[in-house]
Short mmCIF file of C-alpha atoms and ligand atoms in Angstrom, two decimals:
data_model
loop_
_atom_site.label_atom_id
_atom_site.label_comp_id
_atom_site.label_asym_id
_atom_site.label_seq_id
_atom_site.Cartn_x
_atom_site.Cartn_y
_atom_site.Cartn_z
CA MET O 1 -18.28 10.34 6.16
CA LYS O 2 -19.21 7.70 6.52
CA SER O 3 -21.34 6.09 3.22
CA ASP O 4 -24.68 6.38 4.73
CA GLU O 5 -24.68 9.45 6.39
CA LEU O 6 -23.48 10.95 3.51
CA TYR O 7 -26.24 9.52 1.29
CA ALA O 8 -28.85 10.91 4.11
CA LEU O 9 -27.43 15.05 4.34
CA LEU O 10 -27.47 13.89 0.47
CA ARG O 11 -30.83 13.16 0.37
CA ARG O 12 -32.01 15.30 2.54
CA ARG O 13 -30.75 18.53 0.94
CA GLY O 14 -32.34 17.24 -1.85
CA VAL O 15 -29.06 16.17 -4.55
CA LEU O 16 -30.32 13.03 -5.30
CA TRP O 17 -32.70 10.76 -4.20
CA PRO O 18 -33.93 6.82 -5.54
CA THR O 19 -35.79 7.28 -8.30
CA ALA O 20 -39.62 6.05 -8.03
CA GLU O 21 -39.01 6.76 -4.36
CA ILE O 22 -42.50 6.74 -3.19
CA TYR O 23 -42.81 3.03 -4.93
CA GLY O 24 -40.14 1.79 -2.85
CA GLY O 25 -37.17 3.01 -5.40
CA ALA O 26 -35.83 1.08 -7.81
CA GLN O 27 -32.49 -0.79 -7.73
CA GLY O 28 -29.38 1.30 -9.31
CA LEU O 29 -31.53 4.01 -10.20
CA TYR O 30 -31.28 7.61 -8.74
CA ASP O 31 -32.95 10.89 -9.72
CA TYR O 32 -30.84 14.45 -9.27
CA GLY O 33 -32.85 17.74 -7.53
CA PRO O 34 -31.95 21.08 -7.72
CA LEU O 35 -28.27 21.44 -6.05
CA GLY O 36 -27.32 17.66 -7.77
CA ALA O 37 -28.76 18.65 -11.17
CA ALA O 38 -26.80 21.59 -10.84
CA LEU O 39 -23.67 20.24 -9.26
CA LYS O 40 -23.91 17.78 -12.57
CA GLN O 41 -24.23 20.52 -14.83
CA ARG O 42 -21.50 22.19 -13.83
CA LEU O 43 -19.39 18.93 -13.28
CA GLU O 44 -19.60 18.19 -17.10
CA ARG O 45 -18.76 22.14 -18.17
CA ALA O 46 -15.74 21.78 -16.48
CA TRP O 47 -14.76 18.25 -18.01
CA THR O 48 -15.68 20.10 -21.83
CA ALA O 49 -13.39 22.94 -20.84
CA TRP O 50 -10.52 20.41 -19.82
CA PHE O 51 -10.58 17.93 -22.08
CA VAL O 52 -12.41 19.18 -25.10
CA GLY O 53 -10.71 22.70 -24.31
CA LEU O 54 -7.45 20.64 -25.32
CA SER O 55 -7.60 21.34 -29.27
CA HIS O 56 -9.90 23.19 -32.06
CA ASP O 57 -10.05 19.79 -33.58
CA PHE O 58 -12.44 18.45 -30.43
CA TYR O 59 -15.79 18.32 -30.82
CA LEU O 60 -18.72 18.08 -28.16
CA ILE O 61 -21.51 15.77 -30.18
CA ASP O 62 -24.99 14.75 -29.04
CA PRO O 63 -26.21 11.77 -30.07
CA ALA O 64 -28.96 9.10 -29.63
CA GLU O 65 -28.91 6.58 -26.30
CA LEU O 66 -30.52 4.35 -28.98
CA LEU O 67 -28.00 1.68 -30.67
CA PRO O 68 -29.41 -0.82 -33.56
CA GLU O 69 -28.37 -4.63 -33.31
CA ALA O 70 -25.47 -4.45 -35.51
CA VAL O 71 -23.68 -1.86 -34.14
CA VAL O 72 -23.32 -3.66 -30.46
CA ARG O 73 -22.57 -6.84 -32.23
CA ALA O 74 -19.69 -4.95 -33.85
CA SER O 75 -18.21 -3.60 -31.30
CA GLY O 76 -17.80 -6.73 -29.15
CA HIS O 77 -20.63 -5.30 -26.54
CA LEU O 78 -22.64 -8.43 -27.42
CA GLU O 79 -20.85 -11.41 -27.02
CA ASN O 80 -18.41 -9.67 -24.55
CA PHE O 81 -20.26 -7.09 -22.19
CA THR O 82 -21.36 -9.84 -19.38
CA ASP O 83 -20.30 -10.15 -16.10
CA PRO O 84 -20.04 -13.57 -13.81
CA GLU O 85 -23.14 -14.16 -12.47
CA VAL O 86 -23.51 -16.66 -9.70
CA VAL O 87 -27.03 -17.49 -8.22
CA CYS O 88 -27.84 -19.17 -4.94
CA ASP O 89 -30.07 -21.98 -5.58
CA GLN O 90 -31.49 -22.05 -2.23
CA CYS O 91 -32.55 -17.90 -1.74
CA ARG O 92 -32.58 -17.77 -6.14
CA THR O 93 -30.57 -14.62 -5.59
CA SER O 94 -28.11 -13.67 -8.17
CA PHE O 95 -24.57 -12.21 -7.36
CA ARG O 96 -21.69 -11.17 -8.99
CA ALA O 97 -19.07 -13.73 -8.84
CA ASP O 98 -16.97 -11.21 -7.39
CA THR O 99 -19.49 -10.03 -4.53
CA VAL O 100 -19.69 -13.43 -3.58
CA LEU O 101 -15.74 -14.23 -3.85
CA GLU O 102 -15.64 -10.94 -1.50
CA LYS O 103 -14.15 -12.47 1.52
CA VAL O 104 -11.90 -14.80 -0.13
CA ARG O 105 -11.06 -12.89 -2.82
CA PRO O 106 -11.04 -8.97 -2.03
CA GLU O 107 -9.04 -7.73 -4.92
CA GLY O 108 -12.02 -8.87 -7.87
CA VAL O 109 -12.21 -11.64 -10.71
CA ASP O 110 -10.86 -9.07 -13.40
CA GLY O 111 -9.74 -11.64 -15.97
CA LEU O 112 -10.48 -14.88 -14.32
CA ALA O 113 -12.19 -17.18 -16.80
CA PRO O 114 -15.70 -19.02 -15.25
CA ALA O 115 -14.30 -22.32 -14.78
CA GLU O 116 -11.64 -20.36 -12.54
CA ILE O 117 -14.43 -18.46 -10.94
CA GLY O 118 -16.14 -21.70 -10.52
CA ALA O 119 -13.24 -23.57 -8.53
CA LEU O 120 -13.00 -20.93 -6.20
CA VAL O 121 -16.41 -20.66 -5.09
CA ARG O 122 -16.47 -24.79 -4.88
CA ASP O 123 -13.17 -25.33 -3.62
CA ARG O 124 -12.83 -22.29 -0.72
CA GLY O 125 -16.15 -22.91 0.79
CA VAL O 126 -17.81 -20.47 -0.20
CA THR O 127 -21.53 -19.40 1.20
CA CYS O 128 -24.38 -17.03 -0.36
CA PRO O 129 -23.82 -13.36 1.21
CA ARG O 130 -27.66 -13.49 1.84
CA CYS O 131 -28.90 -17.06 3.19
CA GLY O 132 -25.09 -18.45 4.14
CA SER O 133 -26.03 -21.87 1.95
CA THR O 134 -23.05 -23.28 0.20
CA ALA O 135 -25.36 -24.03 -2.93
CA LEU O 136 -24.13 -22.15 -5.21
CA SER O 137 -24.37 -22.61 -9.09
CA VAL O 138 -21.76 -22.33 -11.84
CA PRO O 139 -20.83 -18.80 -13.22
CA ARG O 140 -22.09 -17.84 -16.38
CA PRO O 141 -21.49 -14.67 -18.43
CA PHE O 142 -24.70 -12.48 -18.13
CA SER O 143 -25.11 -9.48 -20.37
CA LEU O 144 -25.12 -6.26 -19.04
CA MET O 145 -27.17 -4.24 -21.82
CA PHE O 146 -30.85 -3.75 -21.74
CA GLY O 147 -32.15 -4.59 -24.92
CA VAL O 148 -35.36 -2.98 -26.63
CA ASP O 149 -38.45 -3.61 -29.50
CA PHE O 150 -37.17 -1.38 -31.85
CA GLY O 151 -40.02 -0.31 -34.14
CA VAL O 152 -43.76 -1.44 -34.25
CA ALA O 153 -43.43 -4.92 -35.84
CA GLY O 154 -41.17 -6.08 -32.95
CA THR O 155 -38.42 -7.67 -35.00
CA GLU O 156 -35.81 -5.48 -34.91
CA ARG O 157 -34.04 -4.97 -31.73
CA ALA O 158 -31.79 -1.65 -30.41
CA TYR O 159 -30.07 -1.52 -27.25
CA LEU O 160 -29.18 1.02 -24.86
CA ARG O 161 -25.87 2.34 -25.29
CA PRO O 162 -23.60 0.37 -22.28
CA GLU O 163 -20.73 3.72 -23.18
CA THR O 164 -20.69 6.68 -24.67
CA ALA O 165 -18.05 5.75 -26.62
CA GLN O 166 -19.53 3.97 -29.12
CA ASN O 167 -21.15 6.78 -30.64
CA SER O 168 -18.43 8.66 -30.97
CA TYR O 169 -16.84 5.93 -33.45
CA LEU O 170 -20.05 5.73 -35.23
CA ALA O 171 -19.51 9.20 -36.02
CA PHE O 172 -15.93 9.59 -37.04
CA ALA O 173 -16.67 9.35 -40.98
CA ARG O 174 -19.03 11.97 -40.63
CA MET O 175 -16.74 14.21 -38.14
CA TRP O 176 -13.81 13.41 -40.57
CA ASP O 177 -15.49 15.77 -43.55
CA VAL O 178 -17.32 18.24 -40.76
CA GLY O 179 -14.32 19.23 -39.15
CA ARG O 180 -11.11 20.08 -40.94
CA ARG O 181 -9.98 15.85 -42.04
CA ALA O 182 -7.19 16.73 -39.81
CA LEU O 183 -5.74 14.22 -37.30
CA PRO O 184 -5.52 13.90 -33.85
CA LEU O 185 -9.40 14.15 -33.88
CA GLY O 186 -11.63 14.03 -30.81
CA VAL O 187 -15.18 13.19 -30.81
CA ALA O 188 -15.99 13.64 -26.94
CA VAL O 189 -20.44 12.66 -26.55
CA ILE O 190 -21.35 13.67 -22.53
CA GLY O 191 -25.10 11.43 -21.76
CA TRP O 192 -26.78 8.96 -20.15
CA VAL O 193 -25.78 5.33 -20.78
CA TYR O 194 -27.14 2.06 -19.76
CA ARG O 195 -26.30 -1.61 -17.91
CA ASN O 196 -28.06 -4.23 -15.95
CA GLU O 197 -25.87 -4.49 -13.56
CA ILE O 198 -26.48 -8.42 -10.99
CA ALA O 199 -25.79 -6.02 -8.03
CA PRO O 200 -26.36 -2.35 -8.39
CA ARG O 201 -24.84 -0.98 -4.50
CA GLN O 202 -22.77 1.75 -3.41
CA VAL O 203 -24.88 4.11 -4.10
CA LEU O 204 -23.86 6.56 -7.39
CA PHE O 205 -20.94 3.81 -8.01
CA ARG O 206 -22.54 0.73 -9.43
CA MET O 207 -26.06 1.94 -11.31
CA ARG O 208 -28.05 0.84 -13.82
CA ALA O 209 -28.16 4.23 -15.74
CA PHE O 210 -25.61 6.52 -14.92
CA THR O 211 -23.72 9.47 -17.21
CA GLN O 212 -20.51 9.26 -18.35
CA ALA O 213 -18.02 11.95 -20.40
CA GLU O 214 -15.57 10.58 -23.04
CA LEU O 215 -13.48 11.48 -25.37
CA GLN O 216 -12.56 9.59 -27.94
CA ILE O 217 -9.24 10.99 -29.69
CA PHE O 218 -8.75 9.46 -33.54
CA PHE O 219 -4.68 9.66 -33.73
CA ASP O 220 -2.19 8.31 -36.59
CA PRO O 221 -0.87 4.92 -35.35
CA ALA O 222 2.63 6.41 -37.26
CA GLY O 223 2.68 9.31 -34.76
CA PHE O 224 0.66 11.48 -32.02
CA PRO O 225 2.88 14.18 -31.20
CA VAL O 226 2.65 15.99 -27.85
CA PRO O 227 3.86 18.79 -26.14
CA PHE O 228 5.10 16.26 -23.35
CA ASP O 229 7.39 19.11 -22.04
CA ARG O 230 4.51 20.23 -20.62
CA VAL O 231 3.91 17.45 -17.91
CA ARG O 232 7.94 15.82 -18.32
CA ASP O 233 8.60 16.96 -14.45
CA GLU O 234 5.37 16.44 -13.73
CA ARG O 235 5.22 13.70 -10.47
CA LEU O 236 2.49 10.86 -10.82
CA PRO O 237 1.20 8.33 -8.48
CA VAL O 238 1.50 5.43 -10.56
CA LEU O 239 0.69 1.31 -9.18
CA ARG O 240 2.37 -0.48 -12.15
CA ALA O 241 0.42 -4.05 -12.67
CA ALA O 242 3.95 -5.78 -12.22
CA ARG O 243 4.63 -3.80 -8.91
CA ARG O 244 0.87 -5.18 -7.89
CA GLU O 245 2.19 -8.48 -8.76
CA SER O 246 4.48 -8.19 -5.54
CA GLY O 247 1.38 -7.18 -3.35
CA ALA O 248 1.73 -3.32 -3.77
CA GLU O 249 -1.14 -1.42 -3.26
CA SER O 250 0.75 2.47 -2.38
CA PRO O 251 1.37 4.46 -5.83
CA GLU O 252 4.99 5.31 -6.47
CA TRP O 253 5.34 8.98 -7.43
CA VAL O 254 6.84 8.74 -10.82
CA SER O 255 7.76 11.44 -13.07
CA ALA O 256 6.20 11.27 -16.54
CA ALA O 257 9.59 11.65 -18.47
CA ASP O 258 10.66 8.44 -15.73
CA LEU O 259 7.75 6.50 -16.70
CA VAL O 260 7.81 7.39 -20.68
CA ALA O 261 11.82 6.11 -19.69
CA ALA O 262 10.81 2.95 -18.75
CA GLY O 263 10.23 1.82 -22.43
CA ASP O 264 6.63 0.10 -22.38
CA LEU O 265 4.09 3.45 -22.10
CA PRO O 266 4.29 5.91 -25.61
CA GLU O 267 4.26 9.72 -25.24
CA PHE O 268 1.46 9.99 -26.04
CA TYR O 269 0.13 7.77 -23.35
CA VAL O 270 1.62 9.46 -20.76
CA PHE O 271 0.70 12.91 -21.24
CA HIS O 272 -2.57 12.04 -21.27
CA LEU O 273 -2.50 10.04 -18.27
CA ALA O 274 -0.56 13.76 -16.55
CA HIS O 275 -3.76 15.65 -17.98
CA THR O 276 -5.94 13.88 -16.78
CA TYR O 277 -5.06 13.13 -13.14
CA ARG O 278 -3.91 17.85 -13.17
CA PHE O 279 -8.21 17.30 -13.95
CA TYR O 280 -8.72 15.42 -11.13
CA ARG O 281 -6.05 17.13 -8.64
CA ASP O 282 -6.44 20.24 -9.66
CA VAL O 283 -9.59 21.10 -11.13
CA LEU O 284 -12.25 18.92 -8.69
CA GLY O 285 -9.37 19.77 -6.53
CA TYR O 286 -8.95 16.11 -4.98
CA PRO O 287 -6.19 16.12 -2.36
CA ALA O 288 -2.61 15.07 -4.59
CA ASP O 289 -2.24 11.50 -1.67
CA ARG O 290 -5.85 10.51 -2.56
CA ILE O 291 -4.99 9.84 -5.95
CA ARG O 292 -4.13 6.53 -7.45
CA LEU O 293 -3.43 5.68 -11.14
CA PHE O 294 -3.81 1.89 -11.39
CA GLU O 295 -2.76 0.25 -14.23
CA LYS O 296 -4.65 -2.85 -15.30
CA SER O 297 -3.04 -6.07 -16.49
CA GLU O 298 -3.23 -7.76 -19.76
CA ARG O 299 -6.13 -10.09 -17.99
CA GLU O 300 -7.85 -7.92 -16.31
CA ARG O 301 -8.27 -4.90 -18.84
CA ALA O 302 -11.36 -4.57 -20.34
CA PHE O 303 -11.45 -6.66 -23.95
CA TYR O 304 -10.75 -3.91 -26.48
CA ASN O 305 -7.70 -1.97 -24.41
CA ARG O 306 -4.05 -2.26 -24.83
CA ILE O 307 -3.01 -0.22 -22.20
CA GLN O 308 -5.76 0.63 -19.54
CA PHE O 309 -4.83 2.99 -16.01
CA ASP O 310 -7.68 3.73 -14.10
CA VAL O 311 -7.78 6.88 -11.90
CA GLU O 312 -8.67 6.04 -8.88
CA VAL O 313 -9.32 7.89 -5.56
CA HIS O 314 -9.33 7.26 -1.61
CA LEU O 315 -12.93 7.93 -0.25
CA GLU O 316 -13.37 7.34 3.12
CA SER O 317 -17.41 7.23 2.61
CA LEU O 318 -16.34 3.91 0.54
CA SER O 319 -13.46 2.44 2.69
CA GLY O 320 -11.13 2.51 -0.10
CA PHE O 321 -9.39 3.68 -3.00
CA LYS O 322 -12.54 3.60 -5.80
CA GLU O 323 -12.55 4.12 -9.88
CA LEU O 324 -13.87 7.37 -11.06
CA GLY O 325 -11.86 7.45 -14.87
CA ALA O 326 -9.64 5.74 -16.54
CA VAL O 327 -7.08 6.80 -19.75
CA HIS O 328 -7.43 3.71 -22.12
CA TYR O 329 -6.02 3.01 -25.65
CA ARG O 330 -8.16 1.10 -27.66
CA GLY O 331 -5.92 0.55 -30.73
CA ASP O 332 -7.31 0.31 -33.81
CA TYR O 333 -9.70 -1.99 -31.93
CA ASP O 334 -12.90 -0.11 -32.71
CA LEU O 335 -12.61 1.70 -36.33
CA GLY O 336 -11.15 -2.04 -37.44
CA ARG O 337 -14.29 -3.49 -35.51
CA HIS O 338 -17.21 -1.01 -37.01
CA GLY O 339 -15.17 -0.61 -40.43
CA GLU O 340 -16.04 -4.73 -41.02
CA GLY O 341 -19.56 -4.67 -39.40
CA SER O 342 -20.67 -1.84 -42.12
CA GLY O 343 -18.65 -2.44 -44.91
CA LYS O 344 -17.44 1.25 -45.28
CA ASP O 345 -13.87 1.89 -45.23
CA LEU O 346 -13.11 4.13 -42.29
CA SER O 347 -9.70 4.72 -43.04
CA VAL O 348 -8.29 8.19 -43.92
CA THR O 349 -6.11 9.79 -46.13
CA ARG O 350 -3.17 11.38 -44.64
CA PRO O 351 -1.40 14.44 -45.95
CA ASP O 352 1.59 12.31 -47.45
CA GLY O 353 -0.90 10.11 -49.14
CA ARG O 354 -0.47 6.94 -46.85
CA LYS O 355 -3.96 5.26 -45.69
CA VAL O 356 -4.56 5.08 -42.27
CA LEU O 357 -7.18 3.13 -39.98
CA PRO O 358 -6.78 5.63 -36.65
CA HIS O 359 -5.99 4.45 -33.52
CA VAL O 360 -8.26 5.80 -30.78
CA LEU O 361 -6.99 6.98 -27.16
CA GLU O 362 -10.27 7.20 -24.54
CA LEU O 363 -10.51 9.07 -21.99
CA THR O 364 -13.09 8.42 -19.66
CA PHE O 365 -14.84 10.04 -16.62
CA GLY O 366 -18.21 8.50 -14.58
CA VAL O 367 -19.87 12.05 -13.65
CA ASP O 368 -21.72 10.67 -10.81
CA ARG O 369 -19.20 8.68 -9.35
CA ASN O 370 -17.20 11.73 -9.44
CA LEU O 371 -20.37 13.73 -7.65
CA TRP O 372 -20.55 11.18 -5.34
CA ALA O 373 -16.61 11.68 -4.35
CA LEU O 374 -16.93 15.53 -4.55
CA ALA O 375 -19.66 15.22 -1.16
CA ASP O 376 -17.00 12.59 0.07
CA THR O 377 -13.81 14.64 -0.21
CA HIS O 378 -15.30 18.08 0.17
CA LEU O 379 -17.81 17.99 2.78
CA ALA O 380 -17.29 18.19 6.31
CA ASN O 381 -18.70 18.64 9.90
CA GLU O 382 -16.15 21.60 11.00
CA GLY O 383 -17.27 22.74 14.51
CA GLU O 384 -20.92 23.45 14.81
CA ARG O 385 -21.43 23.64 10.96
CA THR O 386 -21.21 21.24 7.88
CA VAL O 387 -19.78 22.73 5.31
CA TRP O 388 -19.17 21.66 1.31
CA LYS O 389 -15.93 22.66 0.25
CA LEU O 390 -16.50 23.09 -3.39
CA PRO O 391 -14.41 25.18 -5.92
CA ALA O 392 -16.58 27.97 -6.79
CA TYR O 393 -16.72 27.28 -10.57
CA LEU O 394 -18.46 24.09 -9.25
CA ALA O 395 -20.88 24.80 -7.18
CA PRO O 396 -24.31 24.18 -7.66
CA VAL O 397 -25.05 27.99 -5.90
CA THR O 398 -22.74 30.64 -6.31
CA VAL O 399 -24.11 33.07 -4.09
CA GLY O 400 -27.05 32.93 -1.72
CA VAL O 401 -29.00 36.42 -1.21
CA PHE O 402 -30.17 37.52 2.03
CA PRO O 403 -32.25 40.33 3.24
CA LEU O 404 -31.36 40.93 6.57
CA ILE O 405 -34.54 41.92 8.08
CA PRO O 406 -37.18 40.41 5.05
CA LYS O 407 -40.24 43.02 5.61
CA ALA O 408 -37.83 46.18 5.47
CA HIS O 409 -34.92 44.75 3.28
CA ALA O 410 -36.92 42.18 0.27
CA GLU O 411 -37.75 44.55 -2.08
CA ALA O 412 -33.70 45.68 -2.45
CA ALA O 413 -32.40 42.31 -1.59
CA LEU O 414 -34.05 40.86 -4.55
CA ARG O 415 -33.16 43.59 -6.75
CA VAL O 416 -29.62 42.71 -5.90
CA ALA O 417 -30.51 38.92 -6.32
CA ASP O 418 -32.12 40.31 -10.20
CA GLU O 419 -29.30 41.66 -11.13
CA LEU O 420 -26.65 39.19 -10.53
CA THR O 421 -29.03 36.32 -12.61
CA ALA O 422 -28.77 38.81 -14.87
CA ALA O 423 -24.95 39.06 -14.91
CA GLY O 424 -24.77 35.14 -15.40
CA ILE O 425 -24.17 34.36 -12.06
CA SER O 426 -26.00 31.07 -10.43
CA VAL O 427 -27.81 32.87 -7.30
CA ARG O 428 -30.46 31.27 -4.49
CA TYR O 429 -32.48 33.65 -2.42
CA ASP O 430 -33.41 33.02 0.88
CA ASP O 431 -35.42 34.92 3.59
CA ALA O 432 -36.17 32.05 5.74
CA GLY O 433 -35.45 32.10 9.67
CA THR O 434 -32.19 33.71 11.15
CA ILE O 435 -28.96 35.37 9.38
CA GLY O 436 -27.06 31.89 11.06
CA LYS O 437 -29.49 29.61 9.51
CA ARG O 438 -29.43 30.75 5.97
CA TYR O 439 -25.38 30.94 6.20
CA ALA O 440 -25.51 26.89 7.70
CA ARG O 441 -28.40 25.85 4.75
CA MET O 442 -25.55 27.54 2.36
CA ASP O 443 -22.63 25.74 3.56
CA GLU O 444 -23.72 22.35 3.51
CA ALA O 445 -25.24 23.88 0.24
CA GLY O 446 -21.57 24.47 -1.01
CA THR O 447 -22.40 28.16 -1.85
CA PRO O 448 -19.21 29.57 -1.94
CA PHE O 449 -20.47 33.46 -1.46
CA CYS O 450 -23.51 34.74 0.48
CA VAL O 451 -24.70 38.67 0.70
CA THR O 452 -27.06 40.33 3.14
CA VAL O 453 -28.63 43.22 2.12
CA ASP O 454 -29.29 45.70 4.97
CA GLY O 455 -30.61 49.29 6.57
CA GLU O 456 -27.35 50.31 4.58
CA THR O 457 -27.98 49.04 1.59
CA VAL O 458 -31.24 50.39 1.25
CA ALA O 459 -30.60 53.99 2.48
CA GLU O 460 -28.28 54.33 -0.38
CA GLY O 461 -30.63 53.47 -3.08
CA PRO O 462 -30.92 51.42 -6.04
CA ASN O 463 -27.28 52.80 -7.92
CA HIS O 464 -25.33 53.03 -4.91
CA ASP O 465 -25.89 49.92 -3.50
CA THR O 466 -23.37 48.09 -0.79
CA VAL O 467 -24.22 44.87 0.77
CA THR O 468 -22.23 42.59 3.22
CA LEU O 469 -20.12 39.69 1.22
CA ARG O 470 -19.36 36.45 3.17
CA ASP O 471 -16.55 34.04 1.99
CA ARG O 472 -17.59 30.38 3.28
CA ASP O 473 -14.21 28.98 3.71
CA SER O 474 -12.76 32.40 5.84
CA ARG O 475 -16.21 33.70 6.95
CA GLN O 476 -14.98 36.93 6.85
CA GLN O 477 -17.45 39.72 5.87
CA SER O 478 -16.73 42.70 3.88
CA ARG O 479 -18.27 45.61 2.70
CA VAL O 480 -18.58 45.59 -1.27
CA GLY O 481 -19.67 48.04 -3.69
CA ARG O 482 -21.85 46.62 -6.20
CA ALA O 483 -19.87 46.15 -9.53
CA ALA O 484 -16.99 44.80 -6.88
CA LEU O 485 -19.50 42.10 -6.42
CA VAL O 486 -20.27 41.00 -9.73
CA ASP O 487 -15.90 40.94 -10.41
CA ARG O 488 -15.46 38.68 -7.60
CA LEU O 489 -18.13 36.48 -8.59
CA ARG O 490 -17.35 36.59 -11.99
CA SER O 491 -13.87 35.80 -11.82
CA ALA O 492 -14.55 32.83 -8.26
CA ASP O 493 -16.93 31.33 -11.67
CA ALA O 494 -14.43 30.65 -13.96
CA LEU O 495 -12.99 27.88 -14.92
CA VAL O 496 -9.94 25.71 -15.43
CA ARG O 497 -8.76 25.65 -18.84
CA PRO O 498 -5.61 24.01 -20.48
CA ALA O 499 -3.53 25.52 -23.16
CA ARG O 500 -4.47 23.83 -26.57
CA LEU O 501 -2.23 21.13 -27.87
N1 LIG G 1 -15.52 3.50 -22.72
C1 LIG G 1 -15.17 3.18 -22.15
C2 LIG G 1 -16.15 2.65 -20.44
O1 LIG G 1 -17.14 2.51 -20.81
P1 LIG G 1 -15.83 1.72 -18.35
O2 LIG G 1 -14.91 1.31 -17.75
O3 LIG G 1 -16.71 0.37 -17.96
O4 LIG G 1 -15.37 1.93 -19.49
C3 LIG G 1 -16.20 4.17 -17.47
O5 LIG G 1 -16.52 2.87 -17.60
C4 LIG G 1 -16.31 4.98 -16.00
O6 LIG G 1 -18.16 4.99 -15.91
C5 LIG G 1 -16.25 4.30 -14.97
O7 LIG G 1 -14.82 4.90 -15.00
C6 LIG G 1 -16.72 4.48 -14.76
O8 LIG G 1 -16.10 5.97 -13.53
C7 LIG G 1 -18.06 4.98 -14.90
N2 LIG G 1 -18.87 3.49 -14.46
C8 LIG G 1 -18.94 2.20 -14.67
N3 LIG G 1 -20.19 1.80 -14.69
C9 LIG G 1 -20.67 2.21 -13.97
C10 LIG G 1 -21.65 2.30 -13.09
N4 LIG G 1 -22.09 1.06 -13.34
N5 LIG G 1 -22.36 3.26 -12.30
C11 LIG G 1 -22.05 4.47 -12.28
N6 LIG G 1 -20.72 4.52 -13.33
C12 LIG G 1 -20.09 3.76 -14.00
#
């Protein structure tokens, strides 16, 4: 589906809509409706099970979204978290430099200095994407952070967090004590982050407020043992930076063992890259041939990273590969900077008496982008119907419950709905329109099962209910009893969990 069609469908179904829609919306801000909020929650639940569930020493915390200025100064965000902005002197519109240069340099401007971007704008006859003028300014760094007055006097400054990662670094010393004083130690945060993007666009792809799920793994740089045998033979779709430089765009399938054998990627990094790849393929269900692990070169990667592979998925709605998450090896950058900034030594003592400053491996995941990608890859027109083939454990609603004839069967259907809700299953009761219309609504919402309560159910009385269960994907219907129904729905709802480290 094209982006406009997909967005229209998601809006119509109440998955999401622009914030302050009745005022014309606010650029880069979106609200989730009932289906979107439930899907987001289920996505976060699946992410937590897969990543935080990797070790008994990994924890999820829920910190504040506002950071004192000292934090973003130490982290380097105050100085470096900028995008190059180009302003059109004619129509006064601001653009991100990569937007202005889209036609002459489609690969973007990551790693280019402002002077190099300026030279490209000047020498390649670039014009304003809005009014066509050539009067474009010299690029200047534009801070992506939202600063706010903090406290009553207005003399203190705070910032809405630009990434959840910072909270995990701030919590490290406390978590060292709260946990078992063991490395590796994982501290995960799921929550809203805020970036004053110069040009928000592509709905959930460049937002000004969005949700990240990030796991920071603190480890001893002298060794990060991982059960590499579990991934050794996994073939990964990698696009190495060196191959890209010679013009390659498609990934090569390389085994995890061969990636390590190449010599420049440590085992712990490739293990987590493979674990992350499996999440996208096996848990979220993106087709393997639409995923690529895109290595950023030294010039392109974020200022704090030593190794960076972005996880990209090819999206029909946005006509290309899009970054949905990444695996970042951040070294000792973060604890080093916060150690200096706070004046507190963040190194720890290992069982053999060594004092070490832990390094950080970051597994980052954009919740909103993945929500969109799940719609792009799993929602399709199939003949007469539109069906969202979400894995059952991600579907916002697990089962639709319908009375065949509302007047005659509502009481029994409501009872079935209540019983399923009490069993912890997500239920939507629907008695409006024909059964066909109700199935169609559920198919579009991604509901994997529908239950119809009919005269037979009513005749059986409250203790011997059987109902008709319809499967979304096969459309097959079967008569099932009460206990079998709960078992079937519960097992479909069960999360995919990894073996512990
Ligand atoms: N802590 C590392 C970090 O923040 P990032 O690449 O800036 O790295 C991580 O962001 C993820 O957050 C991205 O892979 C993407 O999925 C999501 N993301 C980043 N900017 C976004 C935006 N403006 N709108 C929606 N999602 C965004």
